[in-house]
PDB file of C-alpha atoms in Angstrom:
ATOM      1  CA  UNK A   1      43.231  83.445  60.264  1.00 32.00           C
ATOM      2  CA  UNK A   2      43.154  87.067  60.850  1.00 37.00           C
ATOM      3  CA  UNK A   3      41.320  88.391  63.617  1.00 38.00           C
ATOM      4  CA  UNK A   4      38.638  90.982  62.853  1.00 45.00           C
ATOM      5  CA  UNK A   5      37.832  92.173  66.407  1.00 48.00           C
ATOM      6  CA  UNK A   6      40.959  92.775  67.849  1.00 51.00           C
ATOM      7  CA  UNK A   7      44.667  92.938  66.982  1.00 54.00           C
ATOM      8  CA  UNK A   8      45.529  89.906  69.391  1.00 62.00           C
ATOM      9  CA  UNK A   9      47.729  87.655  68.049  1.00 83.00           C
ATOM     10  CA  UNK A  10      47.426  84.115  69.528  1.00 93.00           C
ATOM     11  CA  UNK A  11      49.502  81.283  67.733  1.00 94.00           C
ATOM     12  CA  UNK A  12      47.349  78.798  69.986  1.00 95.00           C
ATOM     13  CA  UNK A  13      44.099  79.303  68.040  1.00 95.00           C
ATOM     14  CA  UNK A  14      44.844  80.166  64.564  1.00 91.00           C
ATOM     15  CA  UNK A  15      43.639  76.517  63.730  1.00 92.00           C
ATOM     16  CA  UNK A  16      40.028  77.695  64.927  1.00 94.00           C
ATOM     17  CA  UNK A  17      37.469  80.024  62.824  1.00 94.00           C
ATOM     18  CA  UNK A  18      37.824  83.408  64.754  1.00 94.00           C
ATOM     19  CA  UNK A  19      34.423  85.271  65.028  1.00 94.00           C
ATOM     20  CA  UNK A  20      33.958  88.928  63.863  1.00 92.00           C
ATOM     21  CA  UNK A  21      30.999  91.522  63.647  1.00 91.00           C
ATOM     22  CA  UNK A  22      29.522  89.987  61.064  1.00 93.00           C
ATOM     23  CA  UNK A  23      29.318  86.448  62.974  1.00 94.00           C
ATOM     24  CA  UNK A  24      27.959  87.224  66.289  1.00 96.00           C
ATOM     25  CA  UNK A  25      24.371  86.666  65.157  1.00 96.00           C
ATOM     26  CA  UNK A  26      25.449  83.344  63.978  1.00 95.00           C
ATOM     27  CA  UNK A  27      27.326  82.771  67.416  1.00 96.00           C
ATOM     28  CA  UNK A  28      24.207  83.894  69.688  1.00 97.00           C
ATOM     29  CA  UNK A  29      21.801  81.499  67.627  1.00 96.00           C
ATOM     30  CA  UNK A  30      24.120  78.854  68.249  1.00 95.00           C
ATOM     31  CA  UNK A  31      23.856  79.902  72.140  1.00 96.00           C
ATOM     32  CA  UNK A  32      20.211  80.200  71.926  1.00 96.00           C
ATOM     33  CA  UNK A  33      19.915  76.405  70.523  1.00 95.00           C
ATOM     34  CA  UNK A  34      22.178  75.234  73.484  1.00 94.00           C
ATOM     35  CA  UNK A  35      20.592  77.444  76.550  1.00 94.00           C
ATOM     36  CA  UNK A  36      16.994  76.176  75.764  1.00 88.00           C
ATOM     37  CA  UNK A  37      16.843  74.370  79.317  1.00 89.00           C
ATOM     38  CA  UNK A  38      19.507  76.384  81.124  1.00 95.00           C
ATOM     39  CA  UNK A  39      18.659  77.751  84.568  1.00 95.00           C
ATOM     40  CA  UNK A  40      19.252  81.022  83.900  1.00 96.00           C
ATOM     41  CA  UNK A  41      17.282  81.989  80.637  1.00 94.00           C
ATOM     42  CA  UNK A  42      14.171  80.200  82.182  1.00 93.00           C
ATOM     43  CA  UNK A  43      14.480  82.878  85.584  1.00 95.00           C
ATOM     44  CA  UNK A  44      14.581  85.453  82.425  1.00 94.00           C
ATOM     45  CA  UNK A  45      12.353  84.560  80.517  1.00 93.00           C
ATOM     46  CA  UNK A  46      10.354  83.379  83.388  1.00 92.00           C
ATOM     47  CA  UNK A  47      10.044  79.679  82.862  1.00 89.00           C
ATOM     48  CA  UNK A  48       9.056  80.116  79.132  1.00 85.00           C
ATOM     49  CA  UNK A  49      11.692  79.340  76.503  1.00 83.00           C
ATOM     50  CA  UNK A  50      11.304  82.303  74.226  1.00 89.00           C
ATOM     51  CA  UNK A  51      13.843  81.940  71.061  1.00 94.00           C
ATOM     52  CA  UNK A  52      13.586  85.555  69.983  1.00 95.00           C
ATOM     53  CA  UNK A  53      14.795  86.703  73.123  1.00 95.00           C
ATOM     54  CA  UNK A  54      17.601  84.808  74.399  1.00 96.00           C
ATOM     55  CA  UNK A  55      19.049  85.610  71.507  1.00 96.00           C
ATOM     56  CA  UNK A  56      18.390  89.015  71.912  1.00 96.00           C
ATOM     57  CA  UNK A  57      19.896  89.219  75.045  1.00 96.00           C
ATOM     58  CA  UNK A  58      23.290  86.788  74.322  1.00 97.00           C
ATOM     59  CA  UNK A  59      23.790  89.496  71.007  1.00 97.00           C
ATOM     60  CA  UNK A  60      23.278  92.530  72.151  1.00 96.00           C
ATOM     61  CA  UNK A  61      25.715  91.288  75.503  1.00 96.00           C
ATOM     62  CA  UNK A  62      28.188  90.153  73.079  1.00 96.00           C
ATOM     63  CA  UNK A  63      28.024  93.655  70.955  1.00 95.00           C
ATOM     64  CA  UNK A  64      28.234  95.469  74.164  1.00 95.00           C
ATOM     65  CA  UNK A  65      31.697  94.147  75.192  1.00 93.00           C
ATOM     66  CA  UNK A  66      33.657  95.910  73.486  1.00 85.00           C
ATOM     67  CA  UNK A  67      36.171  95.033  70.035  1.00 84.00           C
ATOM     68  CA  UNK A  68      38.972  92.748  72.785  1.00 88.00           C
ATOM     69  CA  UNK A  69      36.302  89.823  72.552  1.00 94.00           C
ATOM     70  CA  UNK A  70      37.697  86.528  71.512  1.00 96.00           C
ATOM     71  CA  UNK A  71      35.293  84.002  69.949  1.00 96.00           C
ATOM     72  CA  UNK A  72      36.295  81.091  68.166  1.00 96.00           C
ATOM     73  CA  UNK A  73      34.240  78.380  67.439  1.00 96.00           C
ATOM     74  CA  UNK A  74      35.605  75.057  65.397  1.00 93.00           C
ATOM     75  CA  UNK A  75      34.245  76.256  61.950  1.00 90.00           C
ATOM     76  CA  UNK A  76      32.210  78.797  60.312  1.00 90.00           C
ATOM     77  CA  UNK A  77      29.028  77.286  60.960  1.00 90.00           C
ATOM     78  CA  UNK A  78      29.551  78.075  65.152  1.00 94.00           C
ATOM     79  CA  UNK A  79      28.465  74.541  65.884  1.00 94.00           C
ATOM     80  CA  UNK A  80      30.383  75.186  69.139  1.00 96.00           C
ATOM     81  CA  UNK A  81      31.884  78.112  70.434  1.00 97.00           C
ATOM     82  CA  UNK A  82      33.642  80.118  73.245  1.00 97.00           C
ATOM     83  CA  UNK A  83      33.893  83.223  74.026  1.00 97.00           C
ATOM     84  CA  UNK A  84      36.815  84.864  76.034  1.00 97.00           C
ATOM     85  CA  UNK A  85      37.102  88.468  77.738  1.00 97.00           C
ATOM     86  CA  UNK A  86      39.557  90.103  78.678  1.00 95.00           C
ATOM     87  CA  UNK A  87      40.452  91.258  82.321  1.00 96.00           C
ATOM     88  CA  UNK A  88      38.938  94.720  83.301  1.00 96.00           C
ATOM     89  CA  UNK A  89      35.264  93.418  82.036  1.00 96.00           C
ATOM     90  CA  UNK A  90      33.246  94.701  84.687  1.00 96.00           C
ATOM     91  CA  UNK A  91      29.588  93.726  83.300  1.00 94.00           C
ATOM     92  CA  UNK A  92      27.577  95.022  80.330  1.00 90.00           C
ATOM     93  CA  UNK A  93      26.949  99.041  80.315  1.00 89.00           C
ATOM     94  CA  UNK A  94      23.367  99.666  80.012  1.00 89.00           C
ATOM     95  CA  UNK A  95      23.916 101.857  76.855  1.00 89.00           C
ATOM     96  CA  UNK A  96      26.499  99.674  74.485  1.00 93.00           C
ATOM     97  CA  UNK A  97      23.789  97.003  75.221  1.00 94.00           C
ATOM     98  CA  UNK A  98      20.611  99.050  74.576  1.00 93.00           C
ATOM     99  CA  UNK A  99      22.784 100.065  71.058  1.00 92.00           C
ATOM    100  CA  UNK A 100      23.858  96.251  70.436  1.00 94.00           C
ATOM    101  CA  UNK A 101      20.160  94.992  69.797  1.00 95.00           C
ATOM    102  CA  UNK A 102      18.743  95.586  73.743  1.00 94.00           C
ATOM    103  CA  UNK A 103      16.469  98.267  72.742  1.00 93.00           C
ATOM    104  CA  UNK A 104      14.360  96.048  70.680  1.00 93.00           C
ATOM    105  CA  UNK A 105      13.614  93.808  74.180  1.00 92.00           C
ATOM    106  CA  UNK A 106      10.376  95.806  75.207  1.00 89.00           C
ATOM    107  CA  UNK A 107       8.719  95.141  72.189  1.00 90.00           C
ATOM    108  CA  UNK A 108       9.218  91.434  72.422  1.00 90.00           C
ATOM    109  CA  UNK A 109       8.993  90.539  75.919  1.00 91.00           C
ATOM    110  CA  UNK A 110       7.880  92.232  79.138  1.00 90.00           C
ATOM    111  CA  UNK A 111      10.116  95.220  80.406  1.00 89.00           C
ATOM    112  CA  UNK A 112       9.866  93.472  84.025  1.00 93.00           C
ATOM    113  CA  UNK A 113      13.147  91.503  81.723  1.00 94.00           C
ATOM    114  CA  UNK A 114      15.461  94.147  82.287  1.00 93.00           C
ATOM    115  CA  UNK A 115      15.089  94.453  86.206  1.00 94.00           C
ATOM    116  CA  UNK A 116      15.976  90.716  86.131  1.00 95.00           C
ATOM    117  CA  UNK A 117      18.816  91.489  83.579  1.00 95.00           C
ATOM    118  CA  UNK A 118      19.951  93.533  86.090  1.00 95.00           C
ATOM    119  CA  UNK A 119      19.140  91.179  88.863  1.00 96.00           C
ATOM    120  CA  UNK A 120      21.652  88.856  87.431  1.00 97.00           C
ATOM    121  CA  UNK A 121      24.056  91.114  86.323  1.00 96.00           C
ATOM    122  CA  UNK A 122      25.011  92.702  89.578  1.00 97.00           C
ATOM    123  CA  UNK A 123      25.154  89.543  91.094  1.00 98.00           C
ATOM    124  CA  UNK A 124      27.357  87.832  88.682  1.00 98.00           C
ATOM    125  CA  UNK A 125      29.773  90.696  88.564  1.00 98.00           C
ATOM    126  CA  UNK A 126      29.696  91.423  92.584  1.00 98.00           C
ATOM    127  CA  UNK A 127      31.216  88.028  92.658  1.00 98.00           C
ATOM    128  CA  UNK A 128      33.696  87.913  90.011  1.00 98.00           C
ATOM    129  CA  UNK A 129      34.818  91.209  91.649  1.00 98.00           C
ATOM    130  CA  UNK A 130      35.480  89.584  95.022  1.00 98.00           C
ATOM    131  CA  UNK A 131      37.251  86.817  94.005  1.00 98.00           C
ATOM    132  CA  UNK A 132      39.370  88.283  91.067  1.00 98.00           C
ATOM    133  CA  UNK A 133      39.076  91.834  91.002  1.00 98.00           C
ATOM    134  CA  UNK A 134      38.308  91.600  87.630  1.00 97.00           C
ATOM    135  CA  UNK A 135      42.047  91.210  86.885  1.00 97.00           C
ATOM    136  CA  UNK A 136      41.379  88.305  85.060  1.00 97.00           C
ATOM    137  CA  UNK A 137      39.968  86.383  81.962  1.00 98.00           C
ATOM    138  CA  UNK A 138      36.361  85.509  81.721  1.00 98.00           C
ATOM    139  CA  UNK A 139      34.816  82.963  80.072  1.00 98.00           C
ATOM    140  CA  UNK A 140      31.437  84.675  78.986  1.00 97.00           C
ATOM    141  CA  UNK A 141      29.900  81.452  77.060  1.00 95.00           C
ATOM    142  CA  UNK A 142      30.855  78.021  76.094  1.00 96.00           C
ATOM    143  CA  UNK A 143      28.060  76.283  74.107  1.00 96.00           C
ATOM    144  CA  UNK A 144      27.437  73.581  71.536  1.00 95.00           C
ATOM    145  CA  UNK A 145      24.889  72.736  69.360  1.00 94.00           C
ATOM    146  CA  UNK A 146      22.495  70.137  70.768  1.00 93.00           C
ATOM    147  CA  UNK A 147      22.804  67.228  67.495  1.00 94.00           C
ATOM    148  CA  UNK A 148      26.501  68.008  67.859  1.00 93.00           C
ATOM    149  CA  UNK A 149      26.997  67.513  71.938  1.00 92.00           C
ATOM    150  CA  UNK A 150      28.929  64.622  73.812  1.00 90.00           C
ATOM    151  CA  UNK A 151      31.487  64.521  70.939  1.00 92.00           C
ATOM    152  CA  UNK A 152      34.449  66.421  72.541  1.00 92.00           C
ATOM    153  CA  UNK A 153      34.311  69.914  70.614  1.00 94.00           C
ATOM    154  CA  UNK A 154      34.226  71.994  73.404  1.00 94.00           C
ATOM    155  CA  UNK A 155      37.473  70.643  73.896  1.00 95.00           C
ATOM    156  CA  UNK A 156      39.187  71.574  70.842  1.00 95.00           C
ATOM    157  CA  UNK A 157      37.887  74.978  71.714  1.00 95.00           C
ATOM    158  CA  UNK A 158      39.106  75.473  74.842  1.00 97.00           C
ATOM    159  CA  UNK A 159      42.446  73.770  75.449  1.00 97.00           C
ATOM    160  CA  UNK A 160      44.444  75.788  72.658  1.00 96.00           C
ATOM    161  CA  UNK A 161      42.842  79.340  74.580  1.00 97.00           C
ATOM    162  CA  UNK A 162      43.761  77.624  78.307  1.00 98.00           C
ATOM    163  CA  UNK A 163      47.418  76.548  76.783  1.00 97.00           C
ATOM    164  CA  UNK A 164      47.928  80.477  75.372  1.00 97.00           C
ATOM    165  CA  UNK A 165      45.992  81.893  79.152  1.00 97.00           C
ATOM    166  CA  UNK A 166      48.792  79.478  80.921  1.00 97.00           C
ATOM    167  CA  UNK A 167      51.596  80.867  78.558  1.00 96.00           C
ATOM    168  CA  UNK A 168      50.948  84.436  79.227  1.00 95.00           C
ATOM    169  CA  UNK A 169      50.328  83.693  83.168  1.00 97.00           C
ATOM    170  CA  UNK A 170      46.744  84.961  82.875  1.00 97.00           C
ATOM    171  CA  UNK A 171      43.776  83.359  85.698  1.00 98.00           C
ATOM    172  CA  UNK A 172      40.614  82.996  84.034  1.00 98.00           C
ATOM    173  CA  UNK A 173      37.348  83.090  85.777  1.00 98.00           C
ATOM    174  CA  UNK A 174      33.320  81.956  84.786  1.00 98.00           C
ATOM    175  CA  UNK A 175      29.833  81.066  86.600  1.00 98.00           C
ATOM    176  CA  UNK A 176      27.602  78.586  85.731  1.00 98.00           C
ATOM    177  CA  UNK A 177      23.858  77.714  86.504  1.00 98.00           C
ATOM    178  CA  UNK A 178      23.782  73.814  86.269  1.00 96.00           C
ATOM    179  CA  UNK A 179      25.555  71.597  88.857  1.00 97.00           C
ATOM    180  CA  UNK A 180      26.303  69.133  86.412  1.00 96.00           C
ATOM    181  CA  UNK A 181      28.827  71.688  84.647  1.00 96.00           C
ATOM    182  CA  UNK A 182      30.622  71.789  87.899  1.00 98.00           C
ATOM    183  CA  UNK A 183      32.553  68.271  86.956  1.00 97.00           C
ATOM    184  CA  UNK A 184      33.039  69.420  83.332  1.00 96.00           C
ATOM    185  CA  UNK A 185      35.322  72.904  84.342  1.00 97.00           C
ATOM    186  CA  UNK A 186      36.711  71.369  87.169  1.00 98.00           C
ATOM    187  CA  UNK A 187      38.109  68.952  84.547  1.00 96.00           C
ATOM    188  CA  UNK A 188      39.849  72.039  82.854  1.00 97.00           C
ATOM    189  CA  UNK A 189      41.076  73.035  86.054  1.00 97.00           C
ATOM    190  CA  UNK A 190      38.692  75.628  87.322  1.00 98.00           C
ATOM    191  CA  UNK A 191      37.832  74.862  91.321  1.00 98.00           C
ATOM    192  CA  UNK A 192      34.582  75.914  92.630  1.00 98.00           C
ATOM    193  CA  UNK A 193      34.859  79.113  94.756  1.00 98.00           C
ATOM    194  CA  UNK A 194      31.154  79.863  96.155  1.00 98.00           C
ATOM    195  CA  UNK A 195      27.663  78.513  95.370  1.00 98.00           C
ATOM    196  CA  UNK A 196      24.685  81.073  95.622  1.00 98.00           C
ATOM    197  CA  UNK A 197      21.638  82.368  94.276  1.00 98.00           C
ATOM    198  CA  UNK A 198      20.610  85.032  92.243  1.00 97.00           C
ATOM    199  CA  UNK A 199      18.958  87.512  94.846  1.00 96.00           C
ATOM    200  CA  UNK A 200      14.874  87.095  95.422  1.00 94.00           C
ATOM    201  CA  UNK A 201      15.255  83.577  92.858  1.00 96.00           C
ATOM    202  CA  UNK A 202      15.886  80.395  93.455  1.00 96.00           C
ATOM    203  CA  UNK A 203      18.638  79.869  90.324  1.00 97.00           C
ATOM    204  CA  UNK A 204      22.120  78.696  91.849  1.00 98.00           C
ATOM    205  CA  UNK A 205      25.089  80.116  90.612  1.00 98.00           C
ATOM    206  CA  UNK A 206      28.119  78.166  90.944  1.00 98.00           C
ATOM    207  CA  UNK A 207      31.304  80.666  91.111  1.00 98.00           C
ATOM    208  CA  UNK A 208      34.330  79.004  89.555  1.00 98.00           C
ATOM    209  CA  UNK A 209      38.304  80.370  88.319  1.00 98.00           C
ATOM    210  CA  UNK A 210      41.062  78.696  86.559  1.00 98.00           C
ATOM    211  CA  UNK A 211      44.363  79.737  87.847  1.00 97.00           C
ATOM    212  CA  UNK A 212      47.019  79.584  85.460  1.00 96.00           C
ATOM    213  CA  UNK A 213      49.501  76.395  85.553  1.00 88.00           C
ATOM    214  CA  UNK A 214      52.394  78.634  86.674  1.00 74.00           C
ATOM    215  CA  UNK A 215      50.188  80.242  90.046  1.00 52.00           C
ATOM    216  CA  UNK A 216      48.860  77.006  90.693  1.00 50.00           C
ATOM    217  CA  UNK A 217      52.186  75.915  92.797  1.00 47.00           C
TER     218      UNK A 217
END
């Protein structure tokens, strides 16, 4: 299936529906649905679950990074999906975000969201930074629909895209907010690198990278 973001070619996942402009609302409603109890969007939206705007935010992120995205979810419908970014990625710049759908935020939610967008931000990247220098992959999102988790389709998402990272020799790094995900990447072969907090909150962040199968000896 030809890829309508970039000109990638990766024989790994041309089994799996490959997202393009037209999908990424599709894609962030699916991540909405998943992140309802997730650490993170409650410190955002401060402890109140507010639809509108974590998908918002996951959109307008997803518009800001640029056309080398890779999302691929299972089928057209995004019941699960993943999305991959290159190395270089160095956080969301505050104007390709405000121009992706960010603009609309203070209208729907408190500004005080942005500082707290920015909170996060900074921290996340600071991190990724010192442990990879950005010269690596990042694994932005991984999410799946709630009727359709605990039946193995994040798998079939992201072992093709870790088989086609190990082929081309390429780490790949990601954070979490929920111990319990710790298990699940470290079953992909990510190790745990630092746990810490989002400055002035109390949300953990747990710090994790994949090395590729040919560094790992």
């Amino acid at each position: 299936m030809q890829h309508k973001l970039n000109k990638i070619n990766i024989p790994e996942i041309n089994n799996l529906y490959i997202m393009n402009k037209d999908d990424i609302d599709n894609f962030a409603e699916s991540a909405t649905l998943a992140y309802k109890d997730y650490p993170l969007f409650k410190y955002l939206t401060q402890g109140k679950f507010k639809h509108k705007v974590i998908k918002n935010i996951i959109s307008a992120s997803i518009r800001s990074m640029g056309q080398d995205i890779i999302g691929i979810s299972l089928e057209e419908d995004a019941k699960a999906i993943a999305i991959f970014v290159p190395p270089n990625y160095t956080g969301s710049k505050v104007i390709p975000f405000l121009l992706g759908g960010g603009i609309k935020l203070p209208f729907i939610t408190p500004i005080g969201i942005f500082l707290r967008l920015l909170r996060y931000e900074n921290h996340a990247m600071r991190l990724k930074k010192k442990y990879t220098n950005h010269k690596c992959w990042y694994l932005y999102n991984v999410t799946v629909k709630p009727e359709y988790q605990k039946k193995g389709l994040s798998s079939e998402l992201l072992k093709p895209m870790f088989e086609y990272l190990d082929r081309i020799d390429q780490d790949c790094y990601l954070e979490t907010h929920k111990e319990e995900n710790v298990k699940i990447y470290e079953h992909y072969g990510f190790e745990l690198l630092e746990i810490s907090k989002i400055p002035e909150t109390d949300v953990v962040q747990y710090s994790m990278l994949r090395k590729a199968k040919q560094n790992k000896d």
